[in-house]
Amino acid sequence: MKLFTKSVHKHLLRNGQIRLERQEKGLVEPDLAPVVKLFTPDAACTWLLSELDPDCPDIAFGLCDLGLGCPELGSVSVSELQAVRGRFGLPVERDQHFTATKTLSAYADEARAAGYIIA
């Protein structure tokens, strides 16, 4: 399974462009909703990604949870995600049924309190 459909990839890039334009103008960065949820079916890792860097589309930004009890906002390499395998050798998958219901910061606040992403 591909991590991103064409429409998801396009949306992630558009969000990255929005953030970049706001940064360049000195405006407050937007609090975007996650576009895609990725997970390891045989490990406790989850990623809620909201954007791709338009200058380096291999870098995504979002809420990352490696199953260690301390989810955090940050950047991740898409090519590295594609190479990740869980304990039984299964690759990272896209949650085909995920639809964001809140902003990334709201998911992050909830995840920090719980110790894992609740989505």
CSV table of C-alpha atoms in Angstrom, one decimal:
chain,number,residue,atom,x,y,z
A,1,MET,CA,0.0,0.0,0.0
A,2,LYS,CA,1.2,3.5,-0.8
A,3,LEU,CA,1.5,5.7,2.2
A,4,PHE,CA,-0.2,8.6,0.4
A,5,THR,CA,-2.8,8.7,-2.3
A,6,LYS,CA,-2.4,11.5,-4.9
A,7,SER,CA,-5.1,13.6,-3.2
A,8,VAL,CA,-3.5,13.2,0.2
A,9,HIS,CA,0.0,14.0,-1.2
A,10,LYS,CA,-1.4,17.1,-2.8
A,11,HIS,CA,-3.2,18.2,0.4
A,12,LEU,CA,0.0,17.7,2.4
A,13,LEU,CA,2.0,19.8,0.0
A,14,ARG,CA,-0.7,22.5,0.0
A,15,ASN,CA,-0.6,22.7,3.8
A,16,GLY,CA,3.2,22.9,3.7
A,17,GLN,CA,3.0,25.8,1.3
A,18,ILE,CA,0.4,27.6,3.5
A,19,ARG,CA,2.8,27.2,6.5
A,20,LEU,CA,5.8,28.4,4.5
A,21,GLU,CA,3.9,31.5,3.1
A,22,ARG,CA,2.7,32.5,6.6
A,23,GLN,CA,6.3,32.1,8.0
A,24,GLU,CA,7.7,34.2,5.2
A,25,LYS,CA,5.2,37.0,6.0
A,26,GLY,CA,5.9,36.8,9.8
A,27,LEU,CA,2.3,35.6,10.5
A,28,VAL,CA,1.2,33.1,13.1
A,29,GLU,CA,1.7,29.6,11.9
A,30,PRO,CA,-1.6,27.8,11.1
A,31,ASP,CA,-2.9,25.0,13.4
A,32,LEU,CA,-3.8,22.6,10.7
A,33,ALA,CA,-5.8,19.4,10.9
A,34,PRO,CA,-3.9,16.1,10.2
A,35,VAL,CA,-4.4,14.9,6.7
A,36,VAL,CA,-3.3,11.3,7.1
A,37,LYS,CA,-2.8,8.8,9.8
A,38,LEU,CA,-0.1,6.2,9.5
A,39,PHE,CA,0.6,3.3,11.8
A,40,THR,CA,2.5,0.1,12.2
A,41,PRO,CA,0.1,-2.9,12.4
A,42,ASP,CA,2.6,-5.0,14.4
A,43,ALA,CA,4.0,-2.3,16.7
A,44,ALA,CA,2.7,0.7,18.6
A,45,CYS,CA,3.8,3.5,16.3
A,46,THR,CA,1.4,6.1,14.9
A,47,TRP,CA,1.9,9.3,12.9
A,48,LEU,CA,-0.7,12.0,12.2
A,49,LEU,CA,0.7,14.1,9.4
A,50,SER,CA,-0.5,17.5,8.5
A,51,GLU,CA,2.0,18.7,5.8
A,52,LEU,CA,5.0,18.1,3.6
A,53,ASP,CA,7.8,20.6,3.3
A,54,PRO,CA,7.4,22.1,-0.2
A,55,ASP,CA,11.1,22.6,-0.6
A,56,CYS,CA,11.9,19.0,0.5
A,57,PRO,CA,8.8,16.8,0.1
A,58,ASP,CA,10.5,13.8,1.8
A,59,ILE,CA,10.0,15.7,5.1
A,60,ALA,CA,6.6,15.6,6.7
A,61,PHE,CA,5.4,17.4,9.8
A,62,GLY,CA,3.0,16.0,12.3
A,63,LEU,CA,2.4,14.3,15.6
A,64,CYS,CA,4.7,11.3,16.0
A,65,ASP,CA,4.2,8.5,18.5
A,66,LEU,CA,6.8,5.7,18.6
A,67,GLY,CA,5.0,3.8,21.3
A,68,LEU,CA,7.3,5.0,24.1
A,69,GLY,CA,4.7,7.1,26.0
A,70,CYS,CA,5.9,10.5,24.8
A,71,PRO,CA,4.2,11.5,21.5
A,72,GLU,CA,5.6,14.7,20.1
A,73,LEU,CA,5.2,17.2,17.3
A,74,GLY,CA,8.0,17.1,14.8
A,75,SER,CA,9.3,16.2,11.4
A,76,VAL,CA,9.8,12.8,9.9
A,77,SER,CA,11.3,11.4,6.7
A,78,VAL,CA,8.7,9.8,4.4
A,79,SER,CA,11.4,7.6,2.9
A,80,GLU,CA,12.3,6.4,6.4
A,81,LEU,CA,8.7,5.7,7.2
A,82,GLN,CA,8.5,3.6,4.0
A,83,ALA,CA,11.4,1.5,5.2
A,84,VAL,CA,10.1,0.9,8.8
A,85,ARG,CA,9.1,-2.6,9.6
A,86,GLY,CA,7.4,-3.7,12.8
A,87,ARG,CA,8.3,-6.7,14.9
A,88,PHE,CA,6.8,-9.1,12.4
A,89,GLY,CA,8.2,-7.4,9.4
A,90,LEU,CA,5.0,-5.5,8.4
A,91,PRO,CA,5.4,-2.1,6.8
A,92,VAL,CA,3.8,1.2,7.9
A,93,GLU,CA,0.2,1.5,6.6
A,94,ARG,CA,-2.2,4.3,6.0
A,95,ASP,CA,-5.5,4.3,8.0
A,96,GLN,CA,-7.9,4.4,5.1
A,97,HIS,CA,-10.8,5.3,7.4
A,98,PHE,CA,-9.2,8.2,9.3
A,99,THR,CA,-10.9,11.6,9.2
A,100,ALA,CA,-9.5,14.3,11.4
A,101,THR,CA,-12.0,15.8,13.8
A,102,LYS,CA,-9.7,18.4,15.4
A,103,THR,CA,-6.5,20.3,14.8
A,104,LEU,CA,-3.1,18.8,15.2
A,105,SER,CA,-2.4,20.7,18.4
A,106,ALA,CA,-5.7,19.3,19.9
A,107,TYR,CA,-4.5,15.8,19.1
A,108,ALA,CA,-1.1,16.6,20.5
A,109,ASP,CA,-2.5,17.9,23.8
A,110,GLU,CA,-4.7,14.8,24.1
A,111,ALA,CA,-1.8,12.5,23.3
A,112,ARG,CA,0.5,14.1,25.8
A,113,ALA,CA,-2.1,13.6,28.5
A,114,ALA,CA,-2.7,10.0,27.6
A,115,GLY,CA,0.8,9.0,26.6
A,116,TYR,CA,-0.3,7.9,23.1
A,117,ILE,CA,-2.2,9.2,20.1
A,118,ILE,CA,-5.9,8.9,20.4
A,119,ALA,CA,-7.4,9.0,16.9
